[in-house]
Short mmCIF file of C-alpha atoms in Angstrom, two decimals:
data_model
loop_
_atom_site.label_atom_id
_atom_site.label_comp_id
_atom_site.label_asym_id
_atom_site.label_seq_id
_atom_site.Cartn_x
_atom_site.Cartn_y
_atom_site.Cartn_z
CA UNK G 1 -16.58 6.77 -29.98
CA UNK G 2 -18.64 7.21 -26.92
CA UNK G 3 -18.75 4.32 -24.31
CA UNK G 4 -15.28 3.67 -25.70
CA UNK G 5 -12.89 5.62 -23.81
CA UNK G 6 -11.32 2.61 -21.82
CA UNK G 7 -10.45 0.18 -24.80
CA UNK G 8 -6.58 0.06 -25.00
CA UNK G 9 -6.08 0.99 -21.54
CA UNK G 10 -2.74 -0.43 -20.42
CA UNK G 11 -1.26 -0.95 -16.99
CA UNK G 12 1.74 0.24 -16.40
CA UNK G 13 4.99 -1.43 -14.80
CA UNK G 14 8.86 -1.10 -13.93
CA UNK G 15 11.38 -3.16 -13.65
CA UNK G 16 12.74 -4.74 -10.31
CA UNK G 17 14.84 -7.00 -8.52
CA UNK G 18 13.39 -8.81 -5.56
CA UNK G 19 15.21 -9.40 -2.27
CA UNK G 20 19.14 -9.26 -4.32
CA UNK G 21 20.34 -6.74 -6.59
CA UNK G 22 21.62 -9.57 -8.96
CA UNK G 23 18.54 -11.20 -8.82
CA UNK G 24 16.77 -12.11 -12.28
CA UNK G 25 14.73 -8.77 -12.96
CA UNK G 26 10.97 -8.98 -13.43
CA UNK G 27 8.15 -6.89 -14.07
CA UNK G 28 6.24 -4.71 -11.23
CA UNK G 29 2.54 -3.69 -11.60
CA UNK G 30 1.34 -0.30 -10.64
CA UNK G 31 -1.56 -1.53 -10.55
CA UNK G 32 -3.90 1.02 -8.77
CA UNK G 33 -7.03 -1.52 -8.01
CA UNK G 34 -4.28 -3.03 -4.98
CA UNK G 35 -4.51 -1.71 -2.07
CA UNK G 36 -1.52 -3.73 -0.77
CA UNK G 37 1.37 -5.41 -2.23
CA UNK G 38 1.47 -8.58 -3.56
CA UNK G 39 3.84 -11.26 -4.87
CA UNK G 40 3.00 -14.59 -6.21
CA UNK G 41 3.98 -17.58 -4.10
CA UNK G 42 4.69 -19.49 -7.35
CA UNK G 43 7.82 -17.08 -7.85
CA UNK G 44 8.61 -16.65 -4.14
CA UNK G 45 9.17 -20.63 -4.09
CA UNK G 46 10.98 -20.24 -7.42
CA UNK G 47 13.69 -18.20 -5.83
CA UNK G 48 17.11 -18.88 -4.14
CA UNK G 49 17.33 -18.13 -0.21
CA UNK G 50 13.96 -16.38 -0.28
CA UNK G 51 12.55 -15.27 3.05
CA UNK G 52 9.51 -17.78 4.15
CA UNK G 53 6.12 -16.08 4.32
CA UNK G 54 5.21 -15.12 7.87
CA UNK G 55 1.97 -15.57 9.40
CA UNK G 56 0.13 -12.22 9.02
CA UNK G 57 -3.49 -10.72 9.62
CA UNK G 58 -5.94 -12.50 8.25
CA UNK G 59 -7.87 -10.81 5.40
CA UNK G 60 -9.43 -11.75 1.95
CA UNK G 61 -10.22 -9.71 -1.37
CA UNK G 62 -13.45 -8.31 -1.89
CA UNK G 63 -14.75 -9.83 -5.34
CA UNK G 64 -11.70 -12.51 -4.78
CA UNK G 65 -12.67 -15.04 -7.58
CA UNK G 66 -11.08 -18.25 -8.95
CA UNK G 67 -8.70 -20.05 -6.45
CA UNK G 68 -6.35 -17.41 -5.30
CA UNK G 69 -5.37 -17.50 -1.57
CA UNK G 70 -3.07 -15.65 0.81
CA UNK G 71 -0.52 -17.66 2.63
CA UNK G 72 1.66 -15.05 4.77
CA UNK G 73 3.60 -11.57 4.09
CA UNK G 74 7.44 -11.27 3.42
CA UNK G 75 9.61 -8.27 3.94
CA UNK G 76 11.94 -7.76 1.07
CA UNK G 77 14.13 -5.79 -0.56
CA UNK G 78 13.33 -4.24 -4.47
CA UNK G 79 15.82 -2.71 -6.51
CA UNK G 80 14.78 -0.52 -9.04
CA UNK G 81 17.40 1.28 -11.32
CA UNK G 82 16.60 5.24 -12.27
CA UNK G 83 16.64 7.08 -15.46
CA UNK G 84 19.97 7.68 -14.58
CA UNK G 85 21.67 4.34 -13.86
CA UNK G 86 21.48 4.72 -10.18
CA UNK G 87 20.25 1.92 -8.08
CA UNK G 88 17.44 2.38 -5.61
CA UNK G 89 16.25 0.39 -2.56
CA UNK G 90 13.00 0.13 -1.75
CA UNK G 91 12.04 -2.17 1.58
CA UNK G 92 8.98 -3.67 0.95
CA UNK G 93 5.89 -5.74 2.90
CA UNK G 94 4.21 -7.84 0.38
CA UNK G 95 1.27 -10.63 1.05
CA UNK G 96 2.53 -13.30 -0.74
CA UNK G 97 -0.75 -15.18 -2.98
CA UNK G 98 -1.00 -18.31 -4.02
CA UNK G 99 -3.11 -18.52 -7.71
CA UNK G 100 -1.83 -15.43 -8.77
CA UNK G 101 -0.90 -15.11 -12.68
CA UNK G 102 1.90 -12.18 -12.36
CA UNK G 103 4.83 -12.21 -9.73
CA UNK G 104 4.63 -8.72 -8.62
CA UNK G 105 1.61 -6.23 -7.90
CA UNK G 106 2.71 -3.08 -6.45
CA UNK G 107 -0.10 -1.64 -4.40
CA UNK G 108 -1.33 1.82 -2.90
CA UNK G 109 0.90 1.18 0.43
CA UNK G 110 4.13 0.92 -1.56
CA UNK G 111 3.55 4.09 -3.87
CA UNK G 112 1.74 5.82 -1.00
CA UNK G 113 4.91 5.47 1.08
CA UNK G 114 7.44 6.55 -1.21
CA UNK G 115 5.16 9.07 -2.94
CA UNK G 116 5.41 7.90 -5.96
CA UNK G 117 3.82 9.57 -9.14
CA UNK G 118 3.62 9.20 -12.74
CA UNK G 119 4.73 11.71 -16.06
CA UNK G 120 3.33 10.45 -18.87
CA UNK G 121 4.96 11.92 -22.00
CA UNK G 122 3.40 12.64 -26.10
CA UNK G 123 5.93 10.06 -27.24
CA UNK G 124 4.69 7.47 -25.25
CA UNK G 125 7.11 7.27 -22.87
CA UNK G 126 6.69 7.30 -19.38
CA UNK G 127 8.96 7.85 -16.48
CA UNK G 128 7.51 6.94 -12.27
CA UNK G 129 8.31 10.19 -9.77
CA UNK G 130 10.17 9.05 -6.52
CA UNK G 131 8.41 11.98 -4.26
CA UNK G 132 10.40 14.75 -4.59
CA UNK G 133 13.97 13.01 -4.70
CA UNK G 134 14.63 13.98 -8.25
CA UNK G 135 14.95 10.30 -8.80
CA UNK G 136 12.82 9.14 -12.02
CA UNK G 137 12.29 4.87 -12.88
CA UNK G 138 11.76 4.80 -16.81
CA UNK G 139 8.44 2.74 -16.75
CA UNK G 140 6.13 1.04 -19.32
CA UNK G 141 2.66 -0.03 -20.46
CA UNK G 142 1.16 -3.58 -21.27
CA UNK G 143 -1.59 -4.62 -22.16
CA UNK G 144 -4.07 -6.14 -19.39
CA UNK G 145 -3.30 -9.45 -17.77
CA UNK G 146 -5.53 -12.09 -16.04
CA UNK G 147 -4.43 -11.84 -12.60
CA UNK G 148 -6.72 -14.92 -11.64
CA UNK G 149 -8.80 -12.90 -9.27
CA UNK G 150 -10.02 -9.24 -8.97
CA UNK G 151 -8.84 -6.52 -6.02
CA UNK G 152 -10.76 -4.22 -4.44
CA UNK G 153 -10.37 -3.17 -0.81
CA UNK G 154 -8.42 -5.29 1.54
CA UNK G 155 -9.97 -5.59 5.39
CA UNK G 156 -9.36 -7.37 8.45
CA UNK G 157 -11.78 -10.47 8.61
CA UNK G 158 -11.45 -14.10 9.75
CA UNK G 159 -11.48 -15.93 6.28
CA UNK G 160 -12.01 -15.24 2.79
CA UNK G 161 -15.13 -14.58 1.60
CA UNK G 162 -17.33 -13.96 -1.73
CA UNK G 163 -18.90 -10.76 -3.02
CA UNK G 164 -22.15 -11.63 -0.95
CA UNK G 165 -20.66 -12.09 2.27
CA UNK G 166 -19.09 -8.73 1.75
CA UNK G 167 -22.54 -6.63 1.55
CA UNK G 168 -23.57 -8.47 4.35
CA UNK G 169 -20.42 -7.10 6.38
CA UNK G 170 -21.31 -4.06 4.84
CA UNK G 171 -24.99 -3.57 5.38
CA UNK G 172 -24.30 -4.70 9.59
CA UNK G 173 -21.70 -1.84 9.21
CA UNK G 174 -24.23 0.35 8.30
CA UNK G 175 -26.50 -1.33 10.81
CA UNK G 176 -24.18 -0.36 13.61
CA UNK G 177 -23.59 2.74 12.60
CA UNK G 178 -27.36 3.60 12.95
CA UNK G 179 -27.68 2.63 16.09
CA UNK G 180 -25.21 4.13 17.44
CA UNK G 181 -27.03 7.00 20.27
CA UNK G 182 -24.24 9.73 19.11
CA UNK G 183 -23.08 9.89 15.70
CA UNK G 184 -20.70 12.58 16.30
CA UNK G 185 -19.20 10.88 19.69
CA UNK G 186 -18.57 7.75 17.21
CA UNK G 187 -16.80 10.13 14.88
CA UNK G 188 -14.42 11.93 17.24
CA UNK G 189 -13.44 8.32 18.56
CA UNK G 190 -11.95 7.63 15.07
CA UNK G 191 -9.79 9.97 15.50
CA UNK G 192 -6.08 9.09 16.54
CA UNK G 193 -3.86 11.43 17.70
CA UNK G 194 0.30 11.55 18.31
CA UNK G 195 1.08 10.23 21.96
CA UNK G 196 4.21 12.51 22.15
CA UNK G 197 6.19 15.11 20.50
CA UNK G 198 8.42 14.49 17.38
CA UNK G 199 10.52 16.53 15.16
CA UNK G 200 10.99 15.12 11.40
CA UNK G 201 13.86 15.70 10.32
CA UNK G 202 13.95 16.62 6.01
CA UNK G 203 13.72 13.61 4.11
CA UNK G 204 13.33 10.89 6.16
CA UNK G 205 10.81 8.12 7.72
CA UNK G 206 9.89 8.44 11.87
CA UNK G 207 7.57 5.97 13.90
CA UNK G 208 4.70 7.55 15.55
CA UNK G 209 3.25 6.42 18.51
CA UNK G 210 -0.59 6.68 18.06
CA UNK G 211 -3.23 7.30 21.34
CA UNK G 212 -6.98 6.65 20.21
CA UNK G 213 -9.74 5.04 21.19
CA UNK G 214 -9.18 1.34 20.60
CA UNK G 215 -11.13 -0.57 22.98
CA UNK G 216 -13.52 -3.26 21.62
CA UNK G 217 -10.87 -4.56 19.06
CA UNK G 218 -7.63 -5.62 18.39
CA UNK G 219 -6.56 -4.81 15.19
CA UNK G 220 -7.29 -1.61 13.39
CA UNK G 221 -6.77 -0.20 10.24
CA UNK G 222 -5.50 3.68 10.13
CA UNK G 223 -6.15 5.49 6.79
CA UNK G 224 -3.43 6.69 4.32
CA UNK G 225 -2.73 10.74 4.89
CA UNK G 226 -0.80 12.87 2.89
CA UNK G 227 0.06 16.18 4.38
CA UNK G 228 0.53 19.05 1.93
CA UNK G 229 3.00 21.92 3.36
CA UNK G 230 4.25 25.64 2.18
CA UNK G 231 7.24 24.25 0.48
CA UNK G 232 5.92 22.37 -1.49
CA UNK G 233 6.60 18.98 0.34
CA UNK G 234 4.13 16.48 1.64
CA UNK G 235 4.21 14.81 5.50
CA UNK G 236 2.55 11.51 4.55
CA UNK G 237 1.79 7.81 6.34
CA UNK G 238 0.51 4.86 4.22
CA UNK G 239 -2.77 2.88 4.58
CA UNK G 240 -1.51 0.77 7.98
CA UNK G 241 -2.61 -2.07 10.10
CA UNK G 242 -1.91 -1.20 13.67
CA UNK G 243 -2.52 -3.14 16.75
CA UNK G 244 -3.96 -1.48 19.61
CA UNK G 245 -1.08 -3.14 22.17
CA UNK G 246 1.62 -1.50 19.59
CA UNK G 247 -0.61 1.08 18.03
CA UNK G 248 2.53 3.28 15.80
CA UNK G 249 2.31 4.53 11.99
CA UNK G 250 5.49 4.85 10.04
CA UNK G 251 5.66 9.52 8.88
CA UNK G 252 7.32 10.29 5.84
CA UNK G 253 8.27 13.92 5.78
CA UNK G 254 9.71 14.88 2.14
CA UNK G 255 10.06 18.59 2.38
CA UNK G 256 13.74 20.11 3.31
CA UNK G 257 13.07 21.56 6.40
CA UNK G 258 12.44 19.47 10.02
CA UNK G 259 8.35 19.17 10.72
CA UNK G 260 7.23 19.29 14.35
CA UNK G 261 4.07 17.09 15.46
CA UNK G 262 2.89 17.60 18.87
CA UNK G 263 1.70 15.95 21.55
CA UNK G 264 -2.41 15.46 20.71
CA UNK G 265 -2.47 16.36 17.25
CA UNK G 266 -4.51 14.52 14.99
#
């Protein structure tokens, strides 16, 4: 019936192994609403020889409610076994939350960065795409979950703060913006471009040195790209925090031939 289409929506998840392979498998979220990954500190405490959080950049969850909090980021290990019974490794930054109701959310980064994609099959099956590795994770749906709090967008900031603090932000954004003498000057210094010049080689990850504008601030946040080429492959960089003394993306290119970016390119 009409104004019904959502009910019995179902997010879906695979199965993983964080930070050993012989670890005690749990359930991952692909849960699209994240913009980053997450992992519950409850479980991260839970675990033998777990790394300790790290002290990261400090940012909060728009519409954050109840009493969830982020303590720190850990870089881990998941294993992930395919359709196939081959075991895959993916190296992972996660934000590790205290207050939150499921171990594992896997956000946009992590699928953006290993180009991950969903078939969804008449059956009811489903199977997750690793890019275009011909490697396929057998996944499944579940009903919803209270995660304790609600994700939206995640940006740099000095504390958490509530929905209205966020259209504040927003509105002396907007603010700026305005009164800004050149709009299109303010544009073009968004723009970042490659310091030097790289080859990719087929298949693999290179770090790219950014040059941009990046006076006035610290800490900046570089958009998610993906690249679409001839071959049918895709250059592609995730959603990443950069810092303008060490100001480098990680460049996935996933098509079998190398890729050249040049010095300037944006």
């Amino acid at each position: 019936p009409a104004g019904m289409a959502a009910l019995g929506t179902r997010a879906l998840h695979i199965q993983v192994r964080v930070n050993r392979p012989d670890s005690m498998p749990l359930v991952g979220r692909l849960d699209s609403c994240a913009d980053i990954t997450l992992i519950s500190d409850e479980y991260c405490r839970a675990q033998v020889n777990f790394p300790k959080p790290r002290a990261g950049m400090k940012m909060r969850l728009i519409h954050l409610t109840g009493d969830a909090m982020v303590l720190g980021y850990v870089q881990v290990p998941i294993y992930v076994q395919t359709s196939a019974g081959q075991t895959l490794v993916f190296h992972t930054e996660a934000y590790v939350v205290k207050g939150m109701k499921v171990p594992l959310l896997l956000g946009e980064d992590f699928q953006t960065m290993y180009l991950l994609g969903v078939d969804r099959y008449k059956n009811g099956a489903h199977e997750v795409r690793v890019g275009c590795t011909g490697h396929r994770i057998p996944a499944s749906a579940s009903t919803q979950v209270d995660l304790n709090f609600v994700i939206r967008r995640a940006f740099r900031v000095q504390s958490f703060v509530r929905r209205k603090a966020a259209l504040r932000a927003k509105k002396q954004y907007q603010r700026e913006r305005e009164a800004d003498k050149s709009q299109v000057d303010m544009e073009k210094r968004c723009y970042v471009r490659a310091a030097h010049t790289y080859t990719l080689k087929p298949h693999s990850v290179h770090r790219i040195e950014l040059r941009g504008d990046f006076e006035g601030r610290e800490l900046w946040i570089v958009d998610k790209v993906v690249l679409e080429q001839s071959d049918g492959g895709v250059l592609s960089a995730p959603l990443t925090w950069v810092s303008s003394k060490n100001p480098y993306i990680p460049l996935a290119n996933t098509t079998e031939s190398p890729r050249l970016i040049t010095e300037g390119e944006v």
